Amino acid sequence: SGVAVATGGGITNWLRVGQKVGFVLAGSGSGKGQGSYSEYVSLSAITSVFPLPADLPVEAGCSFFVNPYTAAGIVDTARELGHGGFIHTGAASQLGQMLAKLCALPSHNMTVIHVVRRSEQAETLKQLGAAHVVSTGEAGWEATLGALAKELNISLAFDCVAGATTGKLVALLPPKSTTFVYGALSGWTVDGVAATDLIYHQKQLKGWLLTDWIQRGGTLAVLLRIRAASKLVNAGLGPGGWAESRFQDTTLDNVWKDFLKQEGGGGFTDAKMRIRF
């Protein structure tokens, strides 16, 4: 995130000098040879620059994109497929907590079964308003999750763990269900998916990627999707908002020392490392 210091004008004249913005180094030719820690970057205002709220501290927007837009994209995908809810694994992460808060909003009201590894993580989500949380650290969690999915009429899952977890999700969901894999926290393979589930029960296993969701359809569809997602995300970026990120601040001189300390401590689930200049 940063402040716009110059603009090319023309069709991109929505961008004003002095405006707070977030940016992504993605897309063909966008930001080539540049890095997000650079003092200055030159980017396409249409595809790579996103306006941030004027009252948001610029440093609070440095993680505005991946987690918040993934949450928005997951909910949009579920709605587009006609689902009123879904299972989400890795739910104790910052993304998982964002989803819990987003889906609890009256404007969204999505039913989510949050799957976590430990009981204390379940308590964290319940404090955020999550109604349905299953811990894989408890005996018989597969049966509990399957029964809850049946009770709530859930036939959609978003999995960021992969490995054996994906196979278990596919197995416990009903015929004609869909499981999206969008991460691989357990490794780089998807295991335990029965061929009979895919063939005879018509279950689907697919990949999901944020940039694919954003770029789906023609140019107009992409612009409208980005506009809607930006409006949703920006409204939640501030303190207490659904898209707020938590940070552990450091400096360029101390980043490696602080990285090792955080990696060997509680990890990065509860706080992203933010470099202040």
mmCIF file of C-alpha atoms in Angstrom:
data_model
loop_
_atom_site.group_PDB
_atom_site.id
_atom_site.type_symbol
_atom_site.label_atom_id
_atom_site.label_comp_id
_atom_site.label_asym_id
_atom_site.label_seq_id
_atom_site.Cartn_x
_atom_site.Cartn_y
_atom_site.Cartn_z
ATOM 1 C CA SER A 1 0.000 0.000 0.000
ATOM 2 C CA GLY A 2 1.081 3.582 -0.513
ATOM 3 C CA VAL A 3 0.180 6.942 -2.018
ATOM 4 C CA ALA A 4 -0.149 7.792 -5.715
ATOM 5 C CA VAL A 5 2.506 10.330 -6.713
ATOM 6 C CA ALA A 6 1.741 10.513 -10.444
ATOM 7 C CA THR A 7 -0.901 9.375 -12.930
ATOM 8 C CA GLY A 8 -1.046 8.981 -16.678
ATOM 9 C CA GLY A 9 -4.532 10.457 -16.876
ATOM 10 C CA GLY A 10 -6.853 9.352 -19.665
ATOM 11 C CA ILE A 11 -9.230 6.512 -18.899
ATOM 12 C CA THR A 12 -7.481 6.032 -15.552
ATOM 13 C CA ASN A 13 -8.279 9.547 -14.342
ATOM 14 C CA TRP A 14 -10.152 8.075 -11.343
ATOM 15 C CA LEU A 15 -6.686 7.889 -9.758
ATOM 16 C CA ARG A 16 -5.677 11.144 -8.112
ATOM 17 C CA VAL A 17 -2.250 12.242 -6.975
ATOM 18 C CA GLY A 18 -2.132 11.902 -3.192
ATOM 19 C CA GLN A 19 -4.771 9.168 -3.129
ATOM 20 C CA LYS A 20 -4.182 6.177 -0.843
ATOM 21 C CA VAL A 21 -3.966 2.952 -2.840
ATOM 22 C CA GLY A 22 -3.110 -0.703 -2.580
ATOM 23 C CA PHE A 23 -1.361 -2.478 -5.420
ATOM 24 C CA VAL A 24 -0.523 -5.960 -6.653
ATOM 25 C CA LEU A 25 2.420 -7.026 -8.777
ATOM 26 C CA ALA A 26 0.468 -9.380 -11.017
ATOM 27 C CA GLY A 27 -0.512 -9.680 -14.649
ATOM 28 C CA SER A 28 1.423 -9.591 -17.884
ATOM 29 C CA GLY A 29 4.019 -6.845 -17.796
ATOM 30 C CA SER A 30 2.608 -5.316 -14.629
ATOM 31 C CA GLY A 31 5.364 -4.222 -12.283
ATOM 32 C CA LYS A 32 8.012 -6.159 -14.221
ATOM 33 C CA GLY A 33 11.357 -5.948 -12.491
ATOM 34 C CA GLN A 34 9.826 -4.190 -9.488
ATOM 35 C CA GLY A 35 9.123 -5.297 -5.938
ATOM 36 C CA SER A 36 6.526 -4.361 -3.360
ATOM 37 C CA TYR A 37 9.283 -3.119 -1.017
ATOM 38 C CA SER A 38 10.470 -0.609 -3.631
ATOM 39 C CA GLU A 39 10.186 3.054 -2.778
ATOM 40 C CA TYR A 40 8.351 3.633 -6.069
ATOM 41 C CA VAL A 41 6.555 1.301 -8.500
ATOM 42 C CA SER A 42 4.975 2.009 -11.879
ATOM 43 C CA LEU A 43 1.813 0.013 -12.562
ATOM 44 C CA SER A 44 -1.351 -0.194 -14.626
ATOM 45 C CA ALA A 45 -4.049 1.733 -12.776
ATOM 46 C CA ILE A 46 -6.719 -0.502 -14.326
ATOM 47 C CA THR A 47 -5.360 -3.930 -13.435
ATOM 48 C CA SER A 48 -2.958 -3.437 -10.532
ATOM 49 C CA VAL A 49 -3.974 -0.424 -8.425
ATOM 50 C CA PHE A 50 -6.882 -0.397 -5.968
ATOM 51 C CA PRO A 51 -8.204 2.703 -4.169
ATOM 52 C CA LEU A 52 -8.193 2.552 -0.367
ATOM 53 C CA PRO A 53 -10.489 4.468 1.998
ATOM 54 C CA ALA A 54 -9.272 8.000 2.649
ATOM 55 C CA ASP A 55 -9.624 7.562 6.424
ATOM 56 C CA LEU A 56 -7.650 4.290 6.523
ATOM 57 C CA PRO A 57 -4.023 4.602 7.698
ATOM 58 C CA VAL A 58 -1.977 3.669 4.633
ATOM 59 C CA GLU A 59 -0.014 1.009 6.550
ATOM 60 C CA ALA A 60 -3.284 -0.738 7.485
ATOM 61 C CA GLY A 61 -3.841 -1.515 3.812
ATOM 62 C CA CYS A 62 -0.603 -3.393 3.174
ATOM 63 C CA SER A 63 -2.420 -6.767 3.262
ATOM 64 C CA PHE A 64 -5.605 -5.535 1.634
ATOM 65 C CA PHE A 65 -5.593 -8.000 -1.255
ATOM 66 C CA VAL A 66 -5.034 -11.751 -0.908
ATOM 67 C CA ASN A 67 -6.973 -12.687 2.230
ATOM 68 C CA PRO A 68 -9.858 -10.185 1.999
ATOM 69 C CA TYR A 69 -10.403 -10.677 -1.736
ATOM 70 C CA THR A 70 -10.160 -14.459 -1.345
ATOM 71 C CA ALA A 71 -12.899 -14.296 1.295
ATOM 72 C CA ALA A 72 -15.033 -12.169 -1.012
ATOM 73 C CA GLY A 73 -14.334 -14.533 -3.923
ATOM 74 C CA ILE A 74 -15.216 -17.676 -1.970
ATOM 75 C CA VAL A 75 -18.558 -16.219 -0.882
ATOM 76 C CA ASP A 76 -19.292 -14.968 -4.397
ATOM 77 C CA THR A 77 -18.475 -18.401 -5.858
ATOM 78 C CA ALA A 78 -20.789 -20.119 -3.382
ATOM 79 C CA ARG A 79 -23.613 -17.724 -4.193
ATOM 80 C CA GLU A 80 -23.075 -18.053 -7.931
ATOM 81 C CA LEU A 81 -23.393 -21.838 -7.636
ATOM 82 C CA GLY A 82 -26.628 -21.461 -5.687
ATOM 83 C CA HIS A 83 -25.338 -22.504 -2.264
ATOM 84 C CA GLY A 84 -26.396 -20.945 1.014
ATOM 85 C CA GLY A 85 -23.398 -22.285 2.891
ATOM 86 C CA PHE A 86 -20.199 -24.319 2.774
ATOM 87 C CA ILE A 87 -17.495 -26.094 4.757
ATOM 88 C CA HIS A 88 -14.212 -24.216 5.196
ATOM 89 C CA THR A 89 -10.987 -25.835 6.417
ATOM 90 C CA GLY A 90 -8.022 -24.031 7.946
ATOM 91 C CA ALA A 91 -10.659 -21.829 9.526
ATOM 92 C CA ALA A 92 -8.503 -20.475 12.375
ATOM 93 C CA SER A 93 -6.286 -18.542 9.955
ATOM 94 C CA GLN A 94 -6.710 -14.808 9.437
ATOM 95 C CA LEU A 95 -8.558 -15.635 6.209
ATOM 96 C CA GLY A 96 -10.774 -18.085 8.081
ATOM 97 C CA GLN A 97 -11.581 -15.486 10.708
ATOM 98 C CA MET A 98 -12.378 -12.950 7.997
ATOM 99 C CA LEU A 99 -14.787 -15.443 6.433
ATOM 100 C CA ALA A 100 -16.442 -16.028 9.800
ATOM 101 C CA LYS A 101 -17.040 -12.306 10.265
ATOM 102 C CA LEU A 102 -18.060 -11.686 6.634
ATOM 103 C CA CYS A 103 -20.568 -14.529 6.497
ATOM 104 C CA ALA A 104 -22.137 -13.394 9.777
ATOM 105 C CA LEU A 105 -23.002 -9.976 8.329
ATOM 106 C CA PRO A 106 -26.740 -9.470 7.697
ATOM 107 C CA SER A 107 -25.911 -8.588 4.094
ATOM 108 C CA HIS A 108 -24.374 -12.033 3.542
ATOM 109 C CA ASN A 109 -25.843 -14.468 6.068
ATOM 110 C CA MET A 110 -24.023 -17.549 4.776
ATOM 111 C CA THR A 111 -24.005 -20.778 6.788
ATOM 112 C CA VAL A 112 -20.409 -21.922 7.298
ATOM 113 C CA ILE A 113 -19.040 -25.016 9.016
ATOM 114 C CA HIS A 114 -15.574 -23.981 10.182
ATOM 115 C CA VAL A 115 -13.016 -26.789 10.481
ATOM 116 C CA VAL A 116 -10.022 -26.204 12.784
ATOM 117 C CA ARG A 117 -7.260 -28.330 14.342
ATOM 118 C CA ARG A 118 -7.565 -27.485 18.047
ATOM 119 C CA SER A 119 -10.289 -26.729 20.579
ATOM 120 C CA GLU A 120 -8.803 -23.331 21.474
ATOM 121 C CA GLN A 121 -9.070 -22.326 17.821
ATOM 122 C CA ALA A 122 -12.733 -23.330 17.902
ATOM 123 C CA GLU A 123 -13.273 -21.002 20.848
ATOM 124 C CA THR A 124 -11.640 -18.124 18.963
ATOM 125 C CA LEU A 125 -14.069 -18.537 16.079
ATOM 126 C CA LYS A 126 -17.082 -18.868 18.358
ATOM 127 C CA GLN A 127 -16.137 -15.551 19.950
ATOM 128 C CA LEU A 128 -16.335 -14.053 16.461
ATOM 129 C CA GLY A 129 -19.876 -15.339 16.075
ATOM 130 C CA ALA A 130 -19.243 -18.644 14.301
ATOM 131 C CA ALA A 131 -22.151 -20.979 15.027
ATOM 132 C CA HIS A 132 -20.724 -24.220 13.632
ATOM 133 C CA VAL A 133 -17.130 -25.251 14.391
ATOM 134 C CA VAL A 134 -15.615 -28.743 14.183
ATOM 135 C CA SER A 135 -12.162 -29.561 15.559
ATOM 136 C CA THR A 136 -10.145 -32.318 13.859
ATOM 137 C CA GLY A 137 -8.359 -32.798 17.197
ATOM 138 C CA GLU A 138 -11.449 -34.458 18.613
ATOM 139 C CA ALA A 139 -12.213 -38.151 18.147
ATOM 140 C CA GLY A 140 -14.886 -38.894 15.560
ATOM 141 C CA TRP A 141 -14.699 -35.469 13.946
ATOM 142 C CA GLU A 142 -15.443 -36.888 10.484
ATOM 143 C CA ALA A 143 -18.774 -38.310 11.670
ATOM 144 C CA THR A 144 -19.579 -35.039 13.460
ATOM 145 C CA LEU A 145 -18.791 -32.997 10.353
ATOM 146 C CA GLY A 146 -20.758 -35.320 8.085
ATOM 147 C CA ALA A 147 -23.816 -35.217 10.338
ATOM 148 C CA LEU A 148 -23.657 -31.425 10.607
ATOM 149 C CA ALA A 149 -23.303 -31.030 6.834
ATOM 150 C CA LYS A 150 -26.365 -33.233 6.343
ATOM 151 C CA GLU A 151 -28.362 -31.323 8.964
ATOM 152 C CA LEU A 152 -27.491 -27.956 7.397
ATOM 153 C CA ASN A 153 -27.901 -29.198 3.813
ATOM 154 C CA ILE A 154 -24.286 -28.361 2.935
ATOM 155 C CA SER A 155 -22.926 -29.744 -0.332
ATOM 156 C CA LEU A 156 -19.983 -27.401 -0.956
ATOM 157 C CA ALA A 157 -16.502 -27.189 0.587
ATOM 158 C CA PHE A 158 -13.449 -24.947 0.257
ATOM 159 C CA ASP A 159 -10.274 -26.706 1.386
ATOM 160 C CA CYS A 160 -6.880 -25.062 1.960
ATOM 161 C CA VAL A 161 -5.283 -28.078 3.655
ATOM 162 C CA ALA A 162 -5.238 -30.737 0.884
ATOM 163 C CA GLY A 163 -3.661 -34.117 1.665
ATOM 164 C CA ALA A 164 -6.001 -36.610 3.341
ATOM 165 C CA THR A 165 -8.358 -33.813 4.393
ATOM 166 C CA THR A 166 -9.593 -33.360 0.840
ATOM 167 C CA GLY A 167 -10.451 -37.022 0.464
ATOM 168 C CA LYS A 168 -12.360 -37.000 3.748
ATOM 169 C CA LEU A 169 -14.355 -33.949 2.686
ATOM 170 C CA VAL A 170 -15.291 -35.512 -0.648
ATOM 171 C CA ALA A 171 -16.315 -38.731 1.114
ATOM 172 C CA LEU A 172 -18.591 -37.135 3.710
ATOM 173 C CA LEU A 173 -20.353 -34.714 1.357
ATOM 174 C CA PRO A 174 -23.495 -35.898 -0.465
ATOM 175 C CA PRO A 175 -23.768 -36.947 -4.129
ATOM 176 C CA LYS A 176 -23.371 -34.121 -6.684
ATOM 177 C CA SER A 177 -21.415 -32.056 -4.151
ATOM 178 C CA THR A 178 -18.408 -29.883 -5.009
ATOM 179 C CA THR A 179 -15.094 -29.542 -3.185
ATOM 180 C CA PHE A 180 -12.750 -26.695 -4.146
ATOM 181 C CA VAL A 181 -9.056 -26.942 -3.210
ATOM 182 C CA TYR A 182 -7.419 -23.507 -2.918
ATOM 183 C CA GLY A 183 -4.378 -24.311 -0.769
ATOM 184 C CA ALA A 184 -2.013 -27.086 0.255
ATOM 185 C CA LEU A 185 -1.008 -26.549 3.878
ATOM 186 C CA SER A 186 -0.350 -30.257 4.350
ATOM 187 C CA GLY A 187 1.761 -30.699 1.231
ATOM 188 C CA TRP A 188 1.348 -30.705 -2.537
ATOM 189 C CA THR A 189 -0.910 -33.734 -3.086
ATOM 190 C CA VAL A 190 -4.614 -34.451 -2.728
ATOM 191 C CA ASP A 191 -5.143 -37.907 -1.211
ATOM 192 C CA GLY A 192 -7.876 -40.417 -0.530
ATOM 193 C CA VAL A 193 -10.437 -39.414 -3.144
ATOM 194 C CA ALA A 194 -12.440 -42.476 -4.116
ATOM 195 C CA ALA A 195 -12.983 -42.896 -7.837
ATOM 196 C CA THR A 196 -16.485 -44.193 -7.106
ATOM 197 C CA ASP A 197 -17.401 -40.841 -5.531
ATOM 198 C CA LEU A 198 -16.430 -39.030 -8.725
ATOM 199 C CA ILE A 199 -17.929 -41.568 -11.121
ATOM 200 C CA TYR A 200 -21.070 -42.944 -9.520
ATOM 201 C CA HIS A 201 -21.942 -40.184 -7.045
ATOM 202 C CA GLN A 202 -21.087 -37.358 -9.479
ATOM 203 C CA LYS A 203 -19.067 -35.467 -6.890
ATOM 204 C CA GLN A 204 -16.764 -32.781 -8.247
ATOM 205 C CA LEU A 205 -13.236 -31.879 -7.158
ATOM 206 C CA LYS A 206 -11.911 -28.596 -8.518
ATOM 207 C CA GLY A 207 -9.176 -26.044 -7.952
ATOM 208 C CA TRP A 208 -9.907 -22.446 -6.960
ATOM 209 C CA LEU A 209 -7.529 -19.512 -7.449
ATOM 210 C CA LEU A 210 -8.169 -15.875 -6.574
ATOM 211 C CA THR A 211 -6.804 -14.446 -9.809
ATOM 212 C CA ASP A 212 -8.854 -16.894 -11.893
ATOM 213 C CA TRP A 213 -11.991 -15.760 -10.073
ATOM 214 C CA ILE A 214 -11.164 -12.095 -10.682
ATOM 215 C CA GLN A 215 -10.340 -12.587 -14.367
ATOM 216 C CA ARG A 216 -13.325 -14.771 -15.243
ATOM 217 C CA GLY A 217 -15.412 -13.401 -18.104
ATOM 218 C CA GLY A 218 -14.727 -10.445 -20.372
ATOM 219 C CA THR A 219 -13.224 -7.062 -19.513
ATOM 220 C CA LEU A 220 -16.522 -5.552 -18.359
ATOM 221 C CA ALA A 221 -17.242 -8.523 -16.079
ATOM 222 C CA VAL A 222 -13.768 -8.236 -14.552
ATOM 223 C CA LEU A 223 -14.112 -4.504 -13.905
ATOM 224 C CA LEU A 224 -17.552 -4.928 -12.329
ATOM 225 C CA ARG A 225 -16.288 -7.813 -10.155
ATOM 226 C CA ILE A 226 -13.279 -5.805 -8.950
ATOM 227 C CA ARG A 227 -15.480 -2.794 -8.261
ATOM 228 C CA ALA A 228 -17.947 -4.829 -6.186
ATOM 229 C CA ALA A 229 -15.188 -6.663 -4.305
ATOM 230 C CA SER A 230 -13.293 -3.425 -3.605
ATOM 231 C CA LYS A 231 -16.426 -1.816 -2.163
ATOM 232 C CA LEU A 232 -16.986 -4.826 0.095
ATOM 233 C CA VAL A 233 -13.357 -5.140 1.200
ATOM 234 C CA ASN A 234 -12.725 -1.425 1.771
ATOM 235 C CA ALA A 235 -15.735 -1.223 4.074
ATOM 236 C CA GLY A 236 -14.161 -3.894 6.285
ATOM 237 C CA LEU A 237 -10.481 -2.914 6.354
ATOM 238 C CA GLY A 238 -10.656 -0.547 9.322
ATOM 239 C CA PRO A 239 -10.333 -1.408 13.031
ATOM 240 C CA GLY A 240 -12.906 -4.033 13.994
ATOM 241 C CA GLY A 241 -13.914 -4.578 10.386
ATOM 242 C CA TRP A 242 -14.379 -8.033 8.875
ATOM 243 C CA ALA A 243 -11.289 -7.617 6.625
ATOM 244 C CA GLU A 244 -8.932 -6.179 9.248
ATOM 245 C CA SER A 245 -5.482 -7.813 9.379
ATOM 246 C CA ARG A 246 -3.277 -8.150 12.458
ATOM 247 C CA PHE A 247 0.410 -7.324 12.149
ATOM 248 C CA GLN A 248 3.755 -7.796 13.842
ATOM 249 C CA ASP A 249 5.816 -4.737 12.906
ATOM 250 C CA THR A 250 9.520 -4.869 12.083
ATOM 251 C CA THR A 251 12.171 -2.957 10.120
ATOM 252 C CA LEU A 252 14.393 -3.897 7.196
ATOM 253 C CA ASP A 253 17.354 -4.158 9.582
ATOM 254 C CA ASN A 254 15.523 -6.540 11.934
ATOM 255 C CA VAL A 255 13.282 -8.459 9.537
ATOM 256 C CA TRP A 256 15.292 -11.703 9.464
ATOM 257 C CA LYS A 257 15.776 -11.824 13.234
ATOM 258 C CA ASP A 258 12.077 -11.093 13.846
ATOM 259 C CA PHE A 259 11.032 -13.589 11.164
ATOM 260 C CA LEU A 260 12.932 -16.409 12.841
ATOM 261 C CA LYS A 261 11.559 -15.408 16.230
ATOM 262 C CA GLN A 262 7.970 -15.420 14.972
ATOM 263 C CA GLU A 263 8.456 -18.635 13.002
ATOM 264 C CA GLY A 264 9.773 -20.412 16.091
ATOM 265 C CA GLY A 265 7.078 -18.969 18.306
ATOM 266 C CA GLY A 266 3.388 -18.812 17.520
ATOM 267 C CA GLY A 267 3.873 -18.764 13.755
ATOM 268 C CA PHE A 268 2.170 -16.407 11.334
ATOM 269 C CA THR A 269 -1.483 -17.366 11.764
ATOM 270 C CA ASP A 270 -2.343 -14.580 14.189
ATOM 271 C CA ALA A 271 -0.079 -11.830 12.864
ATOM 272 C CA LYS A 272 1.433 -10.972 9.503
ATOM 273 C CA MET A 273 4.921 -9.502 9.507
ATOM 274 C CA ARG A 274 4.818 -5.879 8.375
ATOM 275 C CA ILE A 275 7.964 -3.975 7.456
ATOM 276 C CA ARG A 276 7.876 -0.290 8.352
ATOM 277 C CA PHE A 277 10.197 2.118 6.560
#
